[in-house]
Amino acid sequence: MTFETRRIFKSAVTSQNLIRELLQLMFLGELLAPGGERAWLVSPWISNIILFDNRAGGFGTVNPEWGNREIRLIEVVMDMMACGTALGIATSLDDHNDPLIDALMMAADEAGLANKLSIVRREHLHIKGVLLKRGLLTGSMNLTYSGLELNDEMVVYDTIPKTLAEARINFESYVGAGT
């Protein structure tokens, strides 16, 4: 079965794990075949969410250093950058975002990967999207615990090359554009 676009409706009682599993597949794809164009995380509110539950060791072959524990966003994107994928993050000026942004900037600097990281803070940002090499996830969901676990959300996953290219052009326009 193949598809180019898929819509997912999530609530407290339906499709709870579907979006998390889709995000896992997207990030795994990038980790296993890194490089190319900049990956983008665009969300007015962003947190160091749990992306992988590796307590049973199921993702140990992706990165043996992860160990048997939950793996959070910062660790995954740091691995992506270490493997050669540049990362752009666009988020709002809200203080909620400061812990993730500060921790990610410090980790990238300590690992010598600061040149792979672009952070954009925008006053009126409301777009939400995760753009990786092979897919684009857009919709109502912020990259937060509430977005993944609590809120009713609708997201669209696209693999259409034209849609990915349009999103990339829009997201790349944030670099150097200011607030």
Tab-separated table of N, CA and C in Angstrom:
chain	number	residue	atom	x	y	z
A	1	MET	N	0.830	-1.166	0.000
A	1	MET	CA	0.000	0.000	0.000
A	1	MET	C	0.884	1.243	0.000
A	2	THR	N	0.572	2.181	-0.860
A	2	THR	CA	1.286	3.446	-0.887
A	2	THR	C	0.288	4.588	-0.773
A	3	PHE	N	0.752	5.696	-0.293
A	3	PHE	CA	-0.078	6.890	-0.215
A	3	PHE	C	0.830	8.096	-0.336
A	4	GLU	N	0.255	9.199	-0.790
A	4	GLU	CA	1.006	10.438	-0.865
A	4	GLU	C	0.623	11.383	0.263
A	5	THR	N	-0.642	11.313	0.682
A	5	THR	CA	-1.145	12.179	1.739
A	5	THR	C	-2.033	11.364	2.662
A	6	ARG	N	-1.885	11.615	3.961
A	6	ARG	CA	-2.737	10.922	4.925
A	6	ARG	C	-3.149	11.896	6.017
A	7	ARG	N	-4.416	11.912	6.337
A	7	ARG	CA	-4.944	12.738	7.421
A	7	ARG	C	-5.172	11.866	8.644
A	8	ILE	N	-4.763	12.378	9.800
A	8	ILE	CA	-4.924	11.636	11.045
A	8	ILE	C	-5.645	12.534	12.045
A	9	PHE	N	-6.734	12.018	12.590
A	9	PHE	CA	-7.468	12.710	13.643
A	9	PHE	C	-7.153	11.993	14.947
A	10	LYS	N	-6.712	12.758	15.956
A	10	LYS	CA	-6.326	12.167	17.231
A	10	LYS	C	-7.128	12.806	18.352
A	11	SER	N	-7.614	11.963	19.223
A	11	SER	CA	-8.263	12.452	20.440
A	11	SER	C	-7.808	11.566	21.591
A	12	ALA	N	-8.365	11.803	22.758
A	12	ALA	CA	-7.991	11.005	23.931
A	12	ALA	C	-8.377	9.542	23.773
A	13	VAL	N	-9.319	9.252	22.872
A	13	VAL	CA	-9.789	7.869	22.731
A	13	VAL	C	-9.473	7.248	21.374
A	14	THR	N	-9.014	8.035	20.416
A	14	THR	CA	-8.728	7.472	19.095
A	14	THR	C	-7.327	7.864	18.629
A	15	SER	N	-6.650	6.944	18.013
A	15	SER	CA	-5.366	7.168	17.337
A	15	SER	C	-4.314	7.823	18.218
A	16	GLN	N	-4.302	7.515	19.504
A	16	GLN	CA	-3.357	8.158	20.416
A	16	GLN	C	-1.902	7.940	20.023
A	17	ASN	N	-1.550	6.743	19.622
A	17	ASN	CA	-0.146	6.441	19.327
A	17	ASN	C	0.232	6.659	17.871
A	18	LEU	N	-0.749	6.879	17.014
A	18	LEU	CA	-0.487	6.953	15.583
A	18	LEU	C	0.471	8.084	15.226
A	19	ILE	N	0.265	9.258	15.786
A	19	ILE	CA	1.130	10.393	15.461
A	19	ILE	C	2.533	10.163	16.007
A	20	ARG	N	2.645	9.663	17.226
A	20	ARG	CA	3.974	9.377	17.790
A	20	ARG	C	4.708	8.350	16.923
A	21	GLU	N	4.019	7.298	16.502
A	21	GLU	CA	4.649	6.278	15.659
A	21	GLU	C	5.061	6.859	14.312
A	22	LEU	N	4.248	7.751	13.760
A	22	LEU	CA	4.609	8.397	12.503
A	22	LEU	C	5.849	9.268	12.688
A	23	LEU	N	5.896	10.043	13.755
A	23	LEU	CA	7.089	10.842	14.040
A	23	LEU	C	8.320	9.954	14.209
A	24	GLN	N	8.164	8.821	14.886
A	24	GLN	CA	9.280	7.892	15.046
A	24	GLN	C	9.789	7.426	13.692
A	25	LEU	N	8.878	7.041	12.810
A	25	LEU	CA	9.285	6.575	11.480
A	25	LEU	C	9.969	7.681	10.689
A	26	MET	N	9.444	8.893	10.787
A	26	MET	CA	10.060	10.018	10.079
A	26	MET	C	11.493	10.242	10.561
A	27	PHE	N	11.677	10.298	11.878
A	27	PHE	CA	13.011	10.551	12.421
A	27	PHE	C	13.949	9.366	12.202
A	28	LEU	N	13.440	8.145	12.286
A	28	LEU	CA	14.275	6.978	11.989
A	28	LEU	C	14.780	7.030	10.554
A	29	GLY	N	13.906	7.385	9.626
A	29	GLY	CA	14.309	7.506	8.227
A	29	GLY	C	15.442	8.496	8.055
A	30	GLU	N	15.358	9.601	8.766
A	30	GLU	CA	16.408	10.618	8.675
A	30	GLU	C	17.703	10.139	9.319
A	31	LEU	N	17.606	9.446	10.438
A	31	LEU	CA	18.806	8.941	11.110
A	31	LEU	C	19.505	7.860	10.293
A	32	LEU	N	18.733	7.043	9.590
A	32	LEU	CA	19.312	5.942	8.821
A	32	LEU	C	19.838	6.385	7.462
A	33	ALA	N	19.324	7.499	6.931
A	33	ALA	CA	19.796	8.036	5.651
A	33	ALA	C	19.906	9.555	5.788
A	34	PRO	N	20.916	10.029	6.525
A	34	PRO	CA	21.016	11.452	6.849
A	34	PRO	C	21.562	12.291	5.703
A	35	GLY	N	21.583	13.580	5.953
A	35	GLY	CA	22.175	14.511	5.009
A	35	GLY	C	21.144	15.114	4.087
A	36	GLY	N	21.648	15.805	3.093
A	36	GLY	CA	20.730	16.458	2.167
A	36	GLY	C	20.322	17.815	2.699
A	37	GLU	N	19.069	18.152	2.484
A	37	GLU	CA	18.591	19.479	2.848
A	37	GLU	C	18.271	19.585	4.334
A	38	ARG	N	18.171	20.821	4.786
A	38	ARG	CA	17.897	21.096	6.197
A	38	ARG	C	16.551	20.511	6.619
A	39	ALA	N	16.529	19.856	7.764
A	39	ALA	CA	15.281	19.403	8.381
A	39	ALA	C	14.704	20.583	9.154
A	40	TRP	N	13.375	20.626	9.257
A	40	TRP	CA	12.720	21.743	9.945
A	40	TRP	C	11.733	21.248	10.983
A	41	LEU	N	11.780	21.870	12.166
A	41	LEU	CA	10.763	21.712	13.199
A	41	LEU	C	10.163	23.095	13.390
A	42	VAL	N	8.896	23.240	13.049
A	42	VAL	CA	8.228	24.536	13.113
A	42	VAL	C	7.025	24.387	14.028
A	43	SER	N	7.050	25.096	15.147
A	43	SER	CA	5.982	24.966	16.132
A	43	SER	C	6.011	26.174	17.068
A	44	PRO	N	4.879	26.854	17.256
A	44	PRO	CA	4.861	27.994	18.174
A	44	PRO	C	5.280	27.616	19.592
A	45	TRP	N	4.975	26.396	19.998
A	45	TRP	CA	5.386	25.888	21.307
A	45	TRP	C	6.079	24.555	21.078
A	46	ILE	N	7.265	24.437	21.634
A	46	ILE	CA	8.061	23.227	21.414
A	46	ILE	C	8.728	22.829	22.731
A	47	SER	N	8.723	21.535	22.996
A	47	SER	CA	9.293	20.994	24.230
A	47	SER	C	10.190	19.808	23.894
A	48	ASN	N	10.948	19.390	24.868
A	48	ASN	CA	11.830	18.236	24.703
A	48	ASN	C	11.012	16.953	24.899
A	49	ILE	N	10.128	16.699	23.952
A	49	ILE	CA	9.187	15.576	24.031
A	49	ILE	C	9.899	14.235	23.901
A	50	ILE	N	9.273	13.207	24.431
A	50	ILE	CA	9.764	11.841	24.257
A	50	ILE	C	9.389	11.385	22.856
A	51	LEU	N	10.393	10.998	22.066
A	51	LEU	CA	10.134	10.499	20.714
A	51	LEU	C	10.169	8.983	20.642
A	52	PHE	N	11.088	8.370	21.380
A	52	PHE	CA	11.243	6.921	21.324
A	52	PHE	C	11.182	6.334	22.731
A	53	ASP	N	10.414	5.277	22.875
A	53	ASP	CA	10.425	4.512	24.120
A	53	ASP	C	11.354	3.330	23.884
A	54	ASN	N	12.574	3.466	24.344
A	54	ASN	CA	13.592	2.441	24.113
A	54	ASN	C	13.851	1.612	25.366
A	55	ARG	N	12.888	1.592	26.282
A	55	ARG	CA	13.092	0.847	27.527
A	55	ARG	C	13.257	-0.646	27.275
A	56	ALA	N	12.707	-1.152	26.186
A	56	ALA	CA	12.881	-2.562	25.838
A	56	ALA	C	14.058	-2.769	24.884
A	57	GLY	N	14.741	-1.692	24.507
A	57	GLY	CA	15.926	-1.807	23.660
A	57	GLY	C	15.639	-1.964	22.182
A	58	GLY	N	14.420	-1.707	21.758
A	58	GLY	CA	14.045	-1.908	20.359
A	58	GLY	C	14.732	-0.986	19.372
A	59	PHE	N	15.228	0.156	19.837
A	59	PHE	CA	15.901	1.097	18.945
A	59	PHE	C	17.415	1.105	19.177
A	60	GLY	N	17.918	0.104	19.866
A	60	GLY	CA	19.333	0.041	20.201
A	60	GLY	C	20.257	-0.016	19.008
A	61	THR	N	19.804	-0.572	17.896
A	61	THR	CA	20.672	-0.640	16.723
A	61	THR	C	20.801	0.716	16.040
A	62	VAL	N	19.845	1.607	16.259
A	62	VAL	CA	19.930	2.951	15.684
A	62	VAL	C	21.034	3.735	16.380
A	63	ASN	N	21.065	3.654	17.704
A	63	ASN	CA	22.117	4.295	18.476
A	63	ASN	C	22.302	3.518	19.777
A	64	PRO	N	23.324	2.670	19.844
A	64	PRO	CA	23.547	1.869	21.052
A	64	PRO	C	23.763	2.712	22.311
A	65	GLU	N	24.198	3.960	22.152
A	65	GLU	CA	24.430	4.830	23.305
A	65	GLU	C	23.134	5.267	23.980
A	66	TRP	N	22.002	5.103	23.311
A	66	TRP	CA	20.732	5.513	23.907
A	66	TRP	C	20.415	4.703	25.157
A	67	GLY	N	20.778	3.445	25.162
A	67	GLY	CA	20.457	2.606	26.311
A	67	GLY	C	18.966	2.328	26.410
A	68	ASN	N	18.580	1.611	27.440
A	68	ASN	CA	17.181	1.205	27.625
A	68	ASN	C	16.438	2.267	28.431
A	69	ARG	N	15.987	3.296	27.738
A	69	ARG	CA	15.279	4.410	28.370
A	69	ARG	C	14.491	5.177	27.308
A	70	GLU	N	13.752	6.155	27.749
A	70	GLU	CA	13.023	6.998	26.806
A	70	GLU	C	13.984	8.018	26.195
A	71	ILE	N	13.836	8.236	24.899
A	71	ILE	CA	14.737	9.118	24.161
A	71	ILE	C	13.961	10.371	23.760
A	72	ARG	N	14.521	11.516	24.082
A	72	ARG	CA	13.832	12.786	23.861
A	72	ARG	C	14.309	13.493	22.589
A	73	LEU	N	13.543	14.481	22.203
A	73	LEU	CA	13.757	15.212	20.960
A	73	LEU	C	15.185	15.726	20.814
A	74	ILE	N	15.731	16.338	21.851
A	74	ILE	CA	17.077	16.912	21.733
A	74	ILE	C	18.097	15.846	21.353
A	75	GLU	N	18.024	14.676	21.959
A	75	GLU	CA	18.982	13.612	21.634
A	75	GLU	C	18.846	13.168	20.184
A	76	VAL	N	17.621	13.071	19.707
A	76	VAL	CA	17.393	12.615	18.332
A	76	VAL	C	17.916	13.642	17.335
A	77	VAL	N	17.600	14.919	17.541
A	77	VAL	CA	18.061	15.915	16.572
A	77	VAL	C	19.572	16.130	16.667
A	78	MET	N	20.152	15.939	17.851
A	78	MET	CA	21.612	16.008	17.954
A	78	MET	C	22.249	14.883	17.144
A	79	ASP	N	21.682	13.684	17.213
A	79	ASP	CA	22.183	12.570	16.404
A	79	ASP	C	22.030	12.867	14.916
A	80	MET	N	20.903	13.465	14.530
A	80	MET	CA	20.706	13.826	13.124
A	80	MET	C	21.795	14.792	12.662
A	81	MET	N	22.047	15.821	13.464
A	81	MET	CA	23.071	16.796	13.085
A	81	MET	C	24.454	16.151	13.055
A	82	ALA	N	24.742	15.273	14.009
A	82	ALA	CA	26.035	14.583	14.033
A	82	ALA	C	26.222	13.712	12.796
A	83	CYS	N	25.113	13.230	12.243
A	83	CYS	CA	25.172	12.397	11.035
A	83	CYS	C	25.184	13.228	9.756
A	84	GLY	N	25.063	14.555	9.868
A	84	GLY	CA	25.182	15.403	8.690
A	84	GLY	C	23.952	16.185	8.285
A	85	THR	N	22.833	16.012	8.957
A	85	THR	CA	21.619	16.740	8.598
A	85	THR	C	21.573	18.062	9.353
A	86	ALA	N	21.506	19.168	8.615
A	86	ALA	CA	21.327	20.475	9.248
A	86	ALA	C	19.900	20.563	9.782
A	87	LEU	N	19.701	21.379	10.819
A	87	LEU	CA	18.397	21.491	11.461
A	87	LEU	C	17.997	22.945	11.611
A	88	GLY	N	16.763	23.238	11.219
A	88	GLY	CA	16.171	24.542	11.465
A	88	GLY	C	15.016	24.387	12.430
A	89	ILE	N	14.942	25.282	13.392
A	89	ILE	CA	13.806	25.310	14.307
A	89	ILE	C	13.215	26.704	14.241
A	90	ALA	N	11.929	26.777	13.957
A	90	ALA	CA	11.201	28.042	13.992
A	90	ALA	C	10.148	27.923	15.078
A	91	THR	N	10.149	28.888	15.987
A	91	THR	CA	9.207	28.863	17.098
A	91	THR	C	8.852	30.292	17.481
A	92	SER	N	7.923	30.427	18.390
A	92	SER	CA	7.484	31.750	18.829
A	92	SER	C	8.443	32.310	19.877
A	93	LEU	N	8.160	33.519	20.301
A	93	LEU	CA	8.965	34.174	21.329
A	93	LEU	C	8.546	33.778	22.738
A	94	ASP	N	7.569	32.905	22.864
A	94	ASP	CA	7.031	32.502	24.157
A	94	ASP	C	8.126	31.888	25.035
A	95	ASP	N	8.120	32.242	26.317
A	95	ASP	CA	9.113	31.731	27.268
A	95	ASP	C	9.081	30.213	27.407
A	96	HIS	N	7.947	29.600	27.106
A	96	HIS	CA	7.831	28.130	27.185
A	96	HIS	C	8.932	27.447	26.379
A	97	ASN	N	9.350	28.063	25.281
A	97	ASN	CA	10.306	27.452	24.362
A	97	ASN	C	11.761	27.576	24.816
A	98	ASP	N	12.016	28.467	25.757
A	98	ASP	CA	13.400	28.753	26.153
A	98	ASP	C	14.178	27.533	26.648
A	99	PRO	N	13.605	26.670	27.496
A	99	PRO	CA	14.401	25.525	27.965
A	99	PRO	C	14.900	24.633	26.823
A	100	LEU	N	14.043	24.332	25.854
A	100	LEU	CA	14.479	23.486	24.741
A	100	LEU	C	15.512	24.211	23.890
A	101	ILE	N	15.242	25.459	23.541
A	101	ILE	CA	16.163	26.206	22.684
A	101	ILE	C	17.523	26.354	23.369
A	102	ASP	N	17.524	26.740	24.641
A	102	ASP	CA	18.790	26.910	25.366
A	102	ASP	C	19.567	25.598	25.459
A	103	ALA	N	18.884	24.517	25.797
A	103	ALA	CA	19.551	23.213	25.926
A	103	ALA	C	20.085	22.733	24.583
A	104	LEU	N	19.330	22.935	23.523
A	104	LEU	CA	19.762	22.493	22.199
A	104	LEU	C	20.952	23.315	21.712
A	105	MET	N	20.907	24.619	21.922
A	105	MET	CA	22.039	25.458	21.510
A	105	MET	C	23.307	25.086	22.277
A	106	MET	N	23.175	24.818	23.575
A	106	MET	CA	24.333	24.426	24.382
A	106	MET	C	24.873	23.068	23.926
A	107	ALA	N	23.981	22.105	23.693
A	107	ALA	CA	24.417	20.773	23.256
A	107	ALA	C	25.100	20.844	21.893
A	108	ALA	N	24.537	21.624	20.973
A	108	ALA	CA	25.130	21.752	19.640
A	108	ALA	C	26.499	22.420	19.729
A	109	ASP	N	26.619	23.433	20.565
A	109	ASP	CA	27.893	24.122	20.743
A	109	ASP	C	28.943	23.181	21.329
A	110	GLU	N	28.568	22.432	22.368
A	110	GLU	CA	29.501	21.505	23.012
A	110	GLU	C	29.941	20.386	22.076
A	111	ALA	N	29.056	19.987	21.156
A	111	ALA	CA	29.380	18.906	20.220
A	111	ALA	C	30.040	19.419	18.941
A	112	GLY	N	30.252	20.723	18.846
A	112	GLY	CA	30.843	21.288	17.636
A	112	GLY	C	29.891	21.269	16.455
A	113	LEU	N	28.596	21.316	16.728
A	113	LEU	CA	27.586	21.235	15.670
A	113	LEU	C	26.764	22.516	15.534
A	114	ALA	N	27.210	23.599	16.149
A	114	ALA	CA	26.440	24.848	16.109
A	114	ALA	C	26.200	25.323	14.682
A	115	ASN	N	27.130	25.006	13.772
A	115	ASN	CA	26.961	25.412	12.372
A	115	ASN	C	25.858	24.629	11.666
A	116	LYS	N	25.391	23.548	12.261
A	116	LYS	CA	24.304	22.740	11.684
A	116	LYS	C	22.932	23.183	12.185
A	117	LEU	N	22.889	24.143	13.117
A	117	LEU	CA	21.645	24.514	13.787
A	117	LEU	C	21.267	25.957	13.481
A	118	SER	N	20.032	26.150	13.023
A	118	SER	CA	19.475	27.492	12.822
A	118	SER	C	18.218	27.607	13.669
A	119	ILE	N	18.188	28.615	14.530
A	119	ILE	CA	17.031	28.867	15.385
A	119	ILE	C	16.409	30.185	14.948
A	120	VAL	N	15.106	30.166	14.712
A	120	VAL	CA	14.373	31.367	14.325
A	120	VAL	C	13.241	31.558	15.320
A	121	ARG	N	13.161	32.745	15.908
A	121	ARG	CA	12.063	33.082	16.821
A	121	ARG	C	11.204	34.130	16.117
A	122	ARG	N	9.898	33.849	16.023
A	122	ARG	CA	8.982	34.757	15.320
A	122	ARG	C	7.802	35.098	16.217
A	123	GLU	N	7.474	36.378	16.253
A	123	GLU	CA	6.415	36.859	17.123
A	123	GLU	C	5.050	36.279	16.770
A	124	HIS	N	4.742	36.188	15.496
A	124	HIS	CA	3.400	35.785	15.077
A	124	HIS	C	3.354	34.388	14.461
A	125	LEU	N	4.298	33.547	14.770
A	125	LEU	CA	4.319	32.194	14.205
A	125	LEU	C	3.126	31.383	14.705
A	126	HIS	N	2.402	30.798	13.788
A	126	HIS	CA	1.294	29.909	14.164
A	126	HIS	C	1.336	28.604	13.365
A	127	ILE	N	2.187	28.546	12.351
A	127	ILE	CA	2.338	27.345	11.524
A	127	ILE	C	2.963	26.239	12.366
A	128	LYS	N	2.538	25.010	12.091
A	128	LYS	CA	3.136	23.851	12.745
A	128	LYS	C	3.551	22.869	11.663
A	129	GLY	N	4.790	22.370	11.737
A	129	GLY	CA	5.226	21.401	10.752
A	129	GLY	C	6.540	20.738	11.127
A	130	VAL	N	6.678	19.512	10.704
A	130	VAL	CA	7.937	18.775	10.799
A	130	VAL	C	8.274	18.376	9.372
A	131	LEU	N	9.362	18.922	8.849
A	131	LEU	CA	9.772	18.653	7.479
A	131	LEU	C	11.111	17.939	7.502
A	132	LEU	N	11.096	16.698	7.053
A	132	LEU	CA	12.327	15.930	6.912
A	132	LEU	C	12.504	15.610	5.430
A	133	LYS	N	13.502	14.859	5.106
A	133	LYS	CA	13.833	14.604	3.705
A	133	LYS	C	12.687	13.969	2.918
A	134	ARG	N	11.975	13.044	3.545
A	134	ARG	CA	10.978	12.258	2.817
A	134	ARG	C	9.537	12.553	3.187
A	135	GLY	N	9.298	13.460	4.127
A	135	GLY	CA	7.924	13.683	4.536
A	135	GLY	C	7.720	14.994	5.269
A	136	LEU	N	6.464	15.429	5.273
A	136	LEU	CA	6.043	16.662	5.932
A	136	LEU	C	4.817	16.362	6.769
A	137	LEU	N	4.903	16.673	8.055
A	137	LEU	CA	3.771	16.529	8.962
A	137	LEU	C	3.314	17.931	9.343
A	138	THR	N	2.077	18.274	9.009
A	138	THR	CA	1.523	19.583	9.332
A	138	THR	C	0.182	19.400	10.015
A	139	GLY	N	-0.332	20.469	10.571
A	139	GLY	CA	-1.650	20.401	11.183
A	139	GLY	C	-1.742	21.264	12.412
A	140	SER	N	-2.582	20.852	13.339
A	140	SER	CA	-2.871	21.670	14.517
A	140	SER	C	-1.930	21.412	15.686
A	141	MET	N	-1.113	20.383	15.627
A	141	MET	CA	-0.353	19.911	16.781
A	141	MET	C	0.957	20.665	16.991
A	142	ASN	N	1.139	21.200	18.197
A	142	ASN	CA	2.438	21.720	18.611
A	142	ASN	C	3.310	20.544	19.044
A	143	LEU	N	4.615	20.737	19.000
A	143	LEU	CA	5.551	19.690	19.429
A	143	LEU	C	5.752	19.785	20.940
A	144	THR	N	4.704	19.422	21.661
A	144	THR	CA	4.691	19.459	23.122
A	144	THR	C	4.038	18.181	23.635
A	145	TYR	N	4.166	17.954	24.919
A	145	TYR	CA	3.493	16.815	25.543
A	145	TYR	C	1.985	16.894	25.308
A	146	SER	N	1.406	18.060	25.504
A	146	SER	CA	-0.042	18.209	25.300
A	146	SER	C	-0.432	17.933	23.858
A	147	GLY	N	0.375	18.402	22.917
A	147	GLY	CA	0.085	18.149	21.511
A	147	GLY	C	0.100	16.674	21.174
A	148	LEU	N	1.077	15.948	21.723
A	148	LEU	CA	1.190	14.512	21.438
A	148	LEU	C	0.237	13.651	22.252
A	149	GLU	N	-0.009	14.031	23.490
A	149	GLU	CA	-0.709	13.130	24.409
A	149	GLU	C	-2.126	13.547	24.795
A	150	LEU	N	-2.395	14.838	24.912
A	150	LEU	CA	-3.646	15.267	25.527
A	150	LEU	C	-4.663	15.865	24.563
A	151	ASN	N	-4.219	16.772	23.727
A	151	ASN	CA	-5.148	17.538	22.899
A	151	ASN	C	-5.729	16.725	21.750
A	152	ASP	N	-6.939	17.093	21.355
A	152	ASP	CA	-7.497	16.597	20.100
A	152	ASP	C	-6.759	17.332	18.986
A	153	GLU	N	-6.247	16.598	18.038
A	153	GLU	CA	-5.438	17.188	16.970
A	153	GLU	C	-5.798	16.567	15.626
A	154	MET	N	-5.519	17.315	14.567
A	154	MET	CA	-5.620	16.796	13.211
A	154	MET	C	-4.308	17.138	12.518
A	155	VAL	N	-3.678	16.133	11.948
A	155	VAL	CA	-2.438	16.353	11.213
A	155	VAL	C	-2.553	15.725	9.835
A	156	VAL	N	-1.723	16.221	8.943
A	156	VAL	CA	-1.647	15.695	7.586
A	156	VAL	C	-0.196	15.320	7.331
A	157	TYR	N	0.016	14.111	6.838
A	157	TYR	CA	1.349	13.655	6.470
A	157	TYR	C	1.419	13.603	4.953
A	158	ASP	N	2.388	14.309	4.374
A	158	ASP	CA	2.559	14.382	2.924
A	158	ASP	C	3.912	13.833	2.516
A	159	THR	N	3.918	13.122	1.400
A	159	THR	CA	5.172	12.686	0.788
A	159	THR	C	5.282	13.190	-0.650
A	160	ILE	N	4.350	14.034	-1.076
A	160	ILE	CA	4.347	14.564	-2.442
A	160	ILE	C	5.539	15.517	-2.592
A	161	PRO	N	6.446	15.255	-3.538
A	161	PRO	CA	7.644	16.094	-3.673
A	161	PRO	C	7.339	17.585	-3.816
A	162	LYS	N	6.314	17.937	-4.570
A	162	LYS	CA	5.969	19.352	-4.752
A	162	LYS	C	5.563	19.987	-3.420
A	163	THR	N	4.796	19.277	-2.616
A	163	THR	CA	4.370	19.788	-1.310
A	163	THR	C	5.569	19.966	-0.387
A	164	LEU	N	6.481	19.007	-0.383
A	164	LEU	CA	7.689	19.112	0.431
A	164	LEU	C	8.536	20.299	-0.015
A	165	ALA	N	8.667	20.495	-1.323
A	165	ALA	CA	9.460	21.608	-1.851
A	165	ALA	C	8.842	22.954	-1.476
A	166	GLU	N	7.520	23.061	-1.563
A	166	GLU	CA	6.846	24.307	-1.186
A	166	GLU	C	7.054	24.613	0.297
A	167	ALA	N	6.928	23.595	1.138
A	167	ALA	CA	7.145	23.789	2.574
A	167	ALA	C	8.590	24.202	2.834
A	168	ARG	N	9.522	23.567	2.145
A	168	ARG	CA	10.941	23.887	2.345
A	168	ARG	C	11.221	25.346	1.978
A	169	ILE	N	10.664	25.807	0.864
A	169	ILE	CA	10.854	27.207	0.456
A	169	ILE	C	10.311	28.147	1.528
A	170	ASN	N	9.119	27.848	2.031
A	170	ASN	CA	8.525	28.693	3.067
A	170	ASN	C	9.342	28.677	4.349
A	171	PHE	N	9.741	27.501	4.810
A	171	PHE	CA	10.496	27.411	6.055
A	171	PHE	C	11.877	28.052	5.913
A	172	GLU	N	12.530	27.844	4.780
A	172	GLU	CA	13.850	28.439	4.566
A	172	GLU	C	13.775	29.963	4.533
A	173	SER	N	12.619	30.514	4.144
A	173	SER	CA	12.475	31.971	4.105
A	173	SER	C	12.541	32.588	5.502
A	174	TYR	N	12.355	31.778	6.550
A	174	TYR	CA	12.459	32.278	7.920
A	174	TYR	C	13.888	32.667	8.276
A	175	VAL	N	14.863	31.996	7.695
A	175	VAL	CA	16.261	32.254	8.039
A	175	VAL	C	16.625	33.659	7.559
A	176	GLY	N	17.036	34.486	8.490
A	176	GLY	CA	17.426	35.849	8.154
A	176	GLY	C	16.273	36.828	8.044
A	177	ALA	N	15.023	36.340	8.203
A	177	ALA	CA	13.868	37.228	8.055
A	177	ALA	C	13.535	37.968	9.345
A	178	GLY	N	14.063	37.526	10.480
A	178	GLY	CA	13.778	38.171	11.764
A	178	GLY	C	12.405	37.822	12.274
A	179	THR	N	11.912	38.640	13.212
A	179	THR	CA	10.606	38.374	13.815
A	179	THR	C	9.568	38.933	12.932
